[in-house]
XYZ file of C-alpha atoms in Angstrom:
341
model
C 99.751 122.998 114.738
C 99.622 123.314 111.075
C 101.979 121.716 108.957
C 103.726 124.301 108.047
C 104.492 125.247 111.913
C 105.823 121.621 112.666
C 108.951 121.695 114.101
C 111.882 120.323 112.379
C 114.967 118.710 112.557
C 116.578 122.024 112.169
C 114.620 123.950 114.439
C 115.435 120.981 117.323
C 119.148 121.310 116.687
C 119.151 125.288 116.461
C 117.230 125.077 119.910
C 119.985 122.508 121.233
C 122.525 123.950 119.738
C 123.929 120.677 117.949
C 124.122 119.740 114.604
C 121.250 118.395 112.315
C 123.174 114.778 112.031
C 123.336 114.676 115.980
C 119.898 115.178 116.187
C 118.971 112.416 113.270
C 120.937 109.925 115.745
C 119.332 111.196 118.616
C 115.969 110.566 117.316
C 116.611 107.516 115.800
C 118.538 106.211 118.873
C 121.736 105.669 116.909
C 124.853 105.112 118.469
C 127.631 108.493 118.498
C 125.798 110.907 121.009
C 127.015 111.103 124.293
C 124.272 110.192 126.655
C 124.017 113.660 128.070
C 123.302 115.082 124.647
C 121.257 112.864 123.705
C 118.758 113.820 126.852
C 119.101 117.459 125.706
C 117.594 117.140 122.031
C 115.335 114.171 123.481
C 113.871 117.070 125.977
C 113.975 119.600 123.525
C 112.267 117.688 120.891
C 109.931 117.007 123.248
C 109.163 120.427 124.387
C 109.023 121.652 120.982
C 106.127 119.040 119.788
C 108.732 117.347 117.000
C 107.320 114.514 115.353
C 108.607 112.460 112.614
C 107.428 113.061 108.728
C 106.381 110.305 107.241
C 107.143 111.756 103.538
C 110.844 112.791 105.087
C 111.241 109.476 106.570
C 109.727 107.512 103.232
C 112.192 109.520 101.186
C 114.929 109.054 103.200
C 114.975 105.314 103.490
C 113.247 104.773 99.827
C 109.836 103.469 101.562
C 106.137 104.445 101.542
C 105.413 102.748 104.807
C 101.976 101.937 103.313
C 100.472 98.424 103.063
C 97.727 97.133 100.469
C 94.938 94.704 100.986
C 93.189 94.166 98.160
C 89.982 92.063 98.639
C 88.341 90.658 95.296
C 84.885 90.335 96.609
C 81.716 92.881 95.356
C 81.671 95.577 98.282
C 78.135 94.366 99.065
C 80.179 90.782 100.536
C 82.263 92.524 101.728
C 80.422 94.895 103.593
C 78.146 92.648 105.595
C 80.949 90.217 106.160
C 81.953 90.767 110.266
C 84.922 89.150 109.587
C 87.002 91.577 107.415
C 86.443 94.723 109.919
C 87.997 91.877 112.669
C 90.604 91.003 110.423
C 91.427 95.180 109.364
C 91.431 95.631 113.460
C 93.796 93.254 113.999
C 96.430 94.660 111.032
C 96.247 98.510 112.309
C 96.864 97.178 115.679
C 99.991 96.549 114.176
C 100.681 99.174 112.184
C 99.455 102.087 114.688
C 103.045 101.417 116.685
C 105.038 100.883 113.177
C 103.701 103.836 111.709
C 102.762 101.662 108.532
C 99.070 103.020 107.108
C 96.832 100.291 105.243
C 95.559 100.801 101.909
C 92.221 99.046 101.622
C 90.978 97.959 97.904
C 88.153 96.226 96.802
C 87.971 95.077 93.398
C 86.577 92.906 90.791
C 88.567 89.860 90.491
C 90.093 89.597 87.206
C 91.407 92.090 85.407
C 90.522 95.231 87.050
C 92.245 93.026 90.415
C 95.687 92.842 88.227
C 95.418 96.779 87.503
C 94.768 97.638 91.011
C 98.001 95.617 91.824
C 99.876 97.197 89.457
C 98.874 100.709 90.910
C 99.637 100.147 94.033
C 103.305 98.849 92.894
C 103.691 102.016 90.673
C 106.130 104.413 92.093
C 105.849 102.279 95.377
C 103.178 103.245 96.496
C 102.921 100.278 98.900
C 105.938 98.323 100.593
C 103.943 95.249 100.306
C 100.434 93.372 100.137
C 98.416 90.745 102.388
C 96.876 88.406 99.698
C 93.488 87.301 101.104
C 90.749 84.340 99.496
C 93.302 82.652 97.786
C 92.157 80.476 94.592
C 92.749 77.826 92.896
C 95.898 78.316 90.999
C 96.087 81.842 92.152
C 97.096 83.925 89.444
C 98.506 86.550 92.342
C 101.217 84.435 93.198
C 103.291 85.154 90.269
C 101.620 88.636 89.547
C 102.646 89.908 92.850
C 106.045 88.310 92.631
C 107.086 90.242 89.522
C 105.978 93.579 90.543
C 108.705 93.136 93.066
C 107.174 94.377 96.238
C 106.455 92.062 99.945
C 103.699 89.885 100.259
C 102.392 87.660 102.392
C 99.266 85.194 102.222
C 96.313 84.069 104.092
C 96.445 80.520 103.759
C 98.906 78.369 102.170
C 98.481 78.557 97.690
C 98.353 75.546 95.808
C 100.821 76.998 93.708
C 104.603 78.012 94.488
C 105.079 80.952 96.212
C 108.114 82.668 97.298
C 105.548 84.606 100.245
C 105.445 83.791 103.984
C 101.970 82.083 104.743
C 99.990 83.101 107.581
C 97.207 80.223 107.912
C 94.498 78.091 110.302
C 93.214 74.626 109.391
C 90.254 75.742 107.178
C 88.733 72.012 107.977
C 89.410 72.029 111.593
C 85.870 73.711 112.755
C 84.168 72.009 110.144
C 85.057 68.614 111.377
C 84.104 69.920 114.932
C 80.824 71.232 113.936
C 79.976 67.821 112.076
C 81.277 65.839 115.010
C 79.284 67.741 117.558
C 76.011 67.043 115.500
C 77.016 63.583 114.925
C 77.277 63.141 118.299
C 73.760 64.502 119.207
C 72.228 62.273 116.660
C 72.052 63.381 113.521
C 72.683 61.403 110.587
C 71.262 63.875 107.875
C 73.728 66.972 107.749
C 74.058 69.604 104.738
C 77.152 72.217 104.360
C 76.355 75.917 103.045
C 79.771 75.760 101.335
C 81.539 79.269 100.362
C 82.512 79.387 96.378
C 84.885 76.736 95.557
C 87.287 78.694 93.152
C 88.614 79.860 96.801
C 90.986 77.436 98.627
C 89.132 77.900 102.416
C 85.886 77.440 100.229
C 86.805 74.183 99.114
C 89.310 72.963 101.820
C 85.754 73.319 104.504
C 83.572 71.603 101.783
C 86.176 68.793 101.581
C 86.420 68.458 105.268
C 82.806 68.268 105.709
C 82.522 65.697 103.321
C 85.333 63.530 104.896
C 83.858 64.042 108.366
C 80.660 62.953 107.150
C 82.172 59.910 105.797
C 84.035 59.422 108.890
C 80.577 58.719 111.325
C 78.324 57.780 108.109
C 76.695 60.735 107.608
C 74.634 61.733 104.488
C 75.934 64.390 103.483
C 74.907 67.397 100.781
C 76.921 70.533 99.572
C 75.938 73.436 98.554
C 78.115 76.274 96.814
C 77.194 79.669 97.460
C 78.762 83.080 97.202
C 79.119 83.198 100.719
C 76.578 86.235 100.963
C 73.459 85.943 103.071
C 71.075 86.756 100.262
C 72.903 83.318 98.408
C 73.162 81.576 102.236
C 69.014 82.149 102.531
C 68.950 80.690 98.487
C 71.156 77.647 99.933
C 68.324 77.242 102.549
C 65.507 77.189 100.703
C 66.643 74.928 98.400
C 67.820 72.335 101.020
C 64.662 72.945 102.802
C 62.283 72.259 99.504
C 64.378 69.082 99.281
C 62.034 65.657 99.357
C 64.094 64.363 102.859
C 65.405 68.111 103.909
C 68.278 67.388 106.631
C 67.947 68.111 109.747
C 70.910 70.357 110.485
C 72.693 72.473 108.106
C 76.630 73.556 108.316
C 77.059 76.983 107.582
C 80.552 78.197 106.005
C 80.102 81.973 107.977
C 77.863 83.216 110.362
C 76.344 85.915 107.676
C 74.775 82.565 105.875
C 73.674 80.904 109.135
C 71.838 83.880 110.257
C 69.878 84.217 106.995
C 69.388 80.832 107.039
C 68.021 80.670 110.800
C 65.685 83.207 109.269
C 64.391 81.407 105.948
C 63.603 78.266 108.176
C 61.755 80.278 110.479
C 59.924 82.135 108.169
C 58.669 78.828 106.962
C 57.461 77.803 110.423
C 60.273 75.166 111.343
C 61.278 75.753 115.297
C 65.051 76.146 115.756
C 66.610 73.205 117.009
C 63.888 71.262 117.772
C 62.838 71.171 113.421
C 66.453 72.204 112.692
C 69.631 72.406 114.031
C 71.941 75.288 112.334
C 75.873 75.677 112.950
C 77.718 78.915 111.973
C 81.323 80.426 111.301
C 83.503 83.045 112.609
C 81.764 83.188 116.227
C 80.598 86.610 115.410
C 79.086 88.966 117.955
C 75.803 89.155 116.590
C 75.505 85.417 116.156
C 75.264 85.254 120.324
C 72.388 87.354 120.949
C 70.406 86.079 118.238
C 67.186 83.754 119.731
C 68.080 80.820 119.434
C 71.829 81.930 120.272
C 74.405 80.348 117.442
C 76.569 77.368 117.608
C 79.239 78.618 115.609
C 83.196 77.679 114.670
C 85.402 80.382 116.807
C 88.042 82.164 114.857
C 90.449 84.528 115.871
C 90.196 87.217 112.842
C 91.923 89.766 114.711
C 94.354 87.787 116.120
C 95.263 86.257 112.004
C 95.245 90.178 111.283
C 97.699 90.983 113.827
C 100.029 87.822 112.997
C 99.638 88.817 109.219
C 100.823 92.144 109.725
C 103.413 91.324 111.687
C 104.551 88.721 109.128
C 104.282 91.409 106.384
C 106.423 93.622 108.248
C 109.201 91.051 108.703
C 108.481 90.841 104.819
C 109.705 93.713 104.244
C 112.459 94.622 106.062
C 113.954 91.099 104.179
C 112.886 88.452 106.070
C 112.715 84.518 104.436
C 110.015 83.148 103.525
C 108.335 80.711 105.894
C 105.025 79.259 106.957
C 103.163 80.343 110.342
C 100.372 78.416 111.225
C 98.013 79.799 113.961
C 95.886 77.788 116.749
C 93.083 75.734 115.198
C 89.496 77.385 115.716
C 87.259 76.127 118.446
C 83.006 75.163 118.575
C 80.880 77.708 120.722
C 77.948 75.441 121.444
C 74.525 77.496 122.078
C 70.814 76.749 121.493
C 71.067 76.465 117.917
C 71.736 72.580 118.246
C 70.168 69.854 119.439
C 68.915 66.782 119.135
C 66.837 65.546 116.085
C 63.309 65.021 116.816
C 63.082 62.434 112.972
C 65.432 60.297 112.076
C-alpha cells in the first residue's frame, strides 16, 4: 500500500463510527475508552492495515525519533573495524521496538565533526547522540551540551559531563591478556596500543604498563591508529627490534590479525616464535590458523545498553553512570609458551 492509500486516523474512526480523539486513545492505550470500544477500533485498525506515521507522531509530540552516532574515524577504520557493525546491531535492536531510526555519520574529527553536530541539532533533526572514542579533554562534552539535545557516552570523559555514561573497564582484558602470558612464561611482552588522544587508547596502554610492572615484565608500547595497515607497521617495527619480544598485545583483533600475518610472512611460527593476543573476540579471529587468543567484549550487548540509556535520555531521565560486566580472555593456539628467554 502506497502512502497515499494508508489508512488514517480518520478513516479508522469513520469505519468505527467514533470520534478521531477516541481513536488517538485507543491507539495509544490511553485511559477514557470503555473497554468494549476500545476492542472495536483495536479490530478495526487492525483489519484496515493502520499503522502509525512517524512524521504525524514526530509532529505531534515535537520529536524526530531519530538518533545520531557520529564516529570521527576515516571510513577506511571504520570500515574494517568488526566492532562498530556489533556495536550498530546492538543499538537497532533497540530501536526496531521504539520506533527510533539511527543516523550514522562518519566524519573528520575537528571541525567538520562540530558541523556535523550542529546539523544534526538543526531543526531537531535528532533527539539525541551516542558519543563514541572519547578524547582527552573531549571537546564534545560541552559542544553537545549547548546544542541542547540527549546524549550519552561510551566510556566515562575526563571532563564534566552532564551525560549518562555507558562504560567497561578498558584495562580489565589487558591485564588478563598480560597475566595469562605472564603466567606461561614470558617476560618480554609488547602492546599494539590504539592512538592515545582516545581515552580506551590510553586507559589499555596504561594498564598494560601497570600489569607489566606488576609480574616484572619488560614492557614496550606502541601507538598506532588502530588500523591493520598501522597494526602490521607496529609489527614490523617490534619485530626489527635488536631483542624483539616474544609476544605482542594487540589493542583489536584487526591489528592482531595483520600482525599474525607480518610475523609469518617473515618466517616466525605462531606461538612457538611468537605468541600474539587480540581484542574484541571477533568472529574471524577464531577460524584463523593458529586460532586467536583474544579479550571478549560484548559490543552488541554495550550497543543495546547504550541505546537504552539514550532513550531514558531523552524522555528526561538523570544523569548517571552504568557500568557493564568486565570483558573476559578466549584462550586459543595463538599462545604459548616461549621457546627463548
Amino acid at each position: 500500500m502506497t502512502n497515499e492509500m494508508r489508512p488514517t486516523i480518520a478513516d479508522v474512526a469513520r469505519r468505527a463510527g467514533v470520534s478521531k480523539g477516541l481513536v488517538s486513545f485507543a491507539l495509544n492505550g490511553r485511559a477514557g475508552v470503555a473497554p468494549d470500544t476500545r476492542d472495536r477500533i483495536l479490530s478495526v485498525a487492525a483489519e484496515m492495515g493502520w499503522s502509525p506515521s512517524l512524521r504525524a507522531r514526530s509532529l505531534s509530540v515535537g520529536r524526530a525519533f531519530a538518533c545520531g552516532l557520529v564516529i570521527g574515524r576515516s571510513p577506511d577504520v571504520i570500515a574494517a573495524d568488526p566492532f562498530f557493525p556489533s556495536f550498530i546491531a546492538g543499538v537497532e535492536d533497540e530501536f526496531s521496538v521504539s520506533g527510533q531510526v539511527l543516523v550514522l555519520a562518519a566524519a573528520t574529527p575537528g571541525r567538520h565533526e562540530e558541523e556535523t553536530y550542529r546539523g544534526l541539532a538543526a531543526d531537531r533533526r535528532v533527539d539525541g547522540v551516542i558519543l563514541s572514542d572519547l578524547r582527552a579533554d573531549d571537546p564534545r562534552i560541552d559542544l553537545v551540551a549547548s546544542l541542547g539535545i540527549a546524549a550519552v557516552t561510551l566510556g566515562v570523559p575526563d571532563v564534566d559531563s552532564p551525560f549518562t555514561s555507558v562504560s567497561v573497564d578498558d584495562g580489565a582484558g589487558i591485564r588478563l591478556a598480560v597475566d595469562h602470558l605472564a603466567d606461561l612464561g614470558h617476560t618480554d611482552i609488547a602492546h599494539v596500543a590504539g592512538p592515545f588522544a582516545m581515552l580506551h587508547g590510553r586507559h589499555r596502554a596504561a594498564a598494560f604498563e601497570a600489569a607489566a610492572r606488576a609480574r616484572g615484565i619488560r614492557a614496550r608500547v606502541v601507538e598506532t591508529d588502530f588500523s591493520a595497515a598501522d597494526g602490521a607497521r607496529a609489527t614490523t617495527a617490534l619485530l626489527d627490534a635488536e631483542v624483539p619480544p616474544t609476544a605482542i598485545v594487540y589493542s583489536n583483533d584487526n591489528m592482531a590479525v595483520a600482525g599474525l600475518g607480518t610475523a609469518q610472512r617473515r618466517g616466525l611460527s605462531v606461538p612457538r616464535d611468537l605468541s600474539i593476543t587480540g581484542f574484541d573476540d571477533t568472529e574471524l579471529g577464531r577460524h584463523l590458523f593458529p586460532a586467536l587468543t583474544s579479550v571478549s567484549t560484548d559490543a552488541r550487548g554495550w550497543g543495546a545498553a547504550a541505546a537504552r540509556a539514550l532513550l531514558r535520555a531523552i524522555g528526561g531521565a538523570s544523569a548517571e553512570a552504568q557500568t557493564l560486566a568486565d570483558p573476559g580472555l578466549q584462550v586459543r593456539d595463538s599462545t604459548a609458551p616461549p621457546t627463548r628467554s
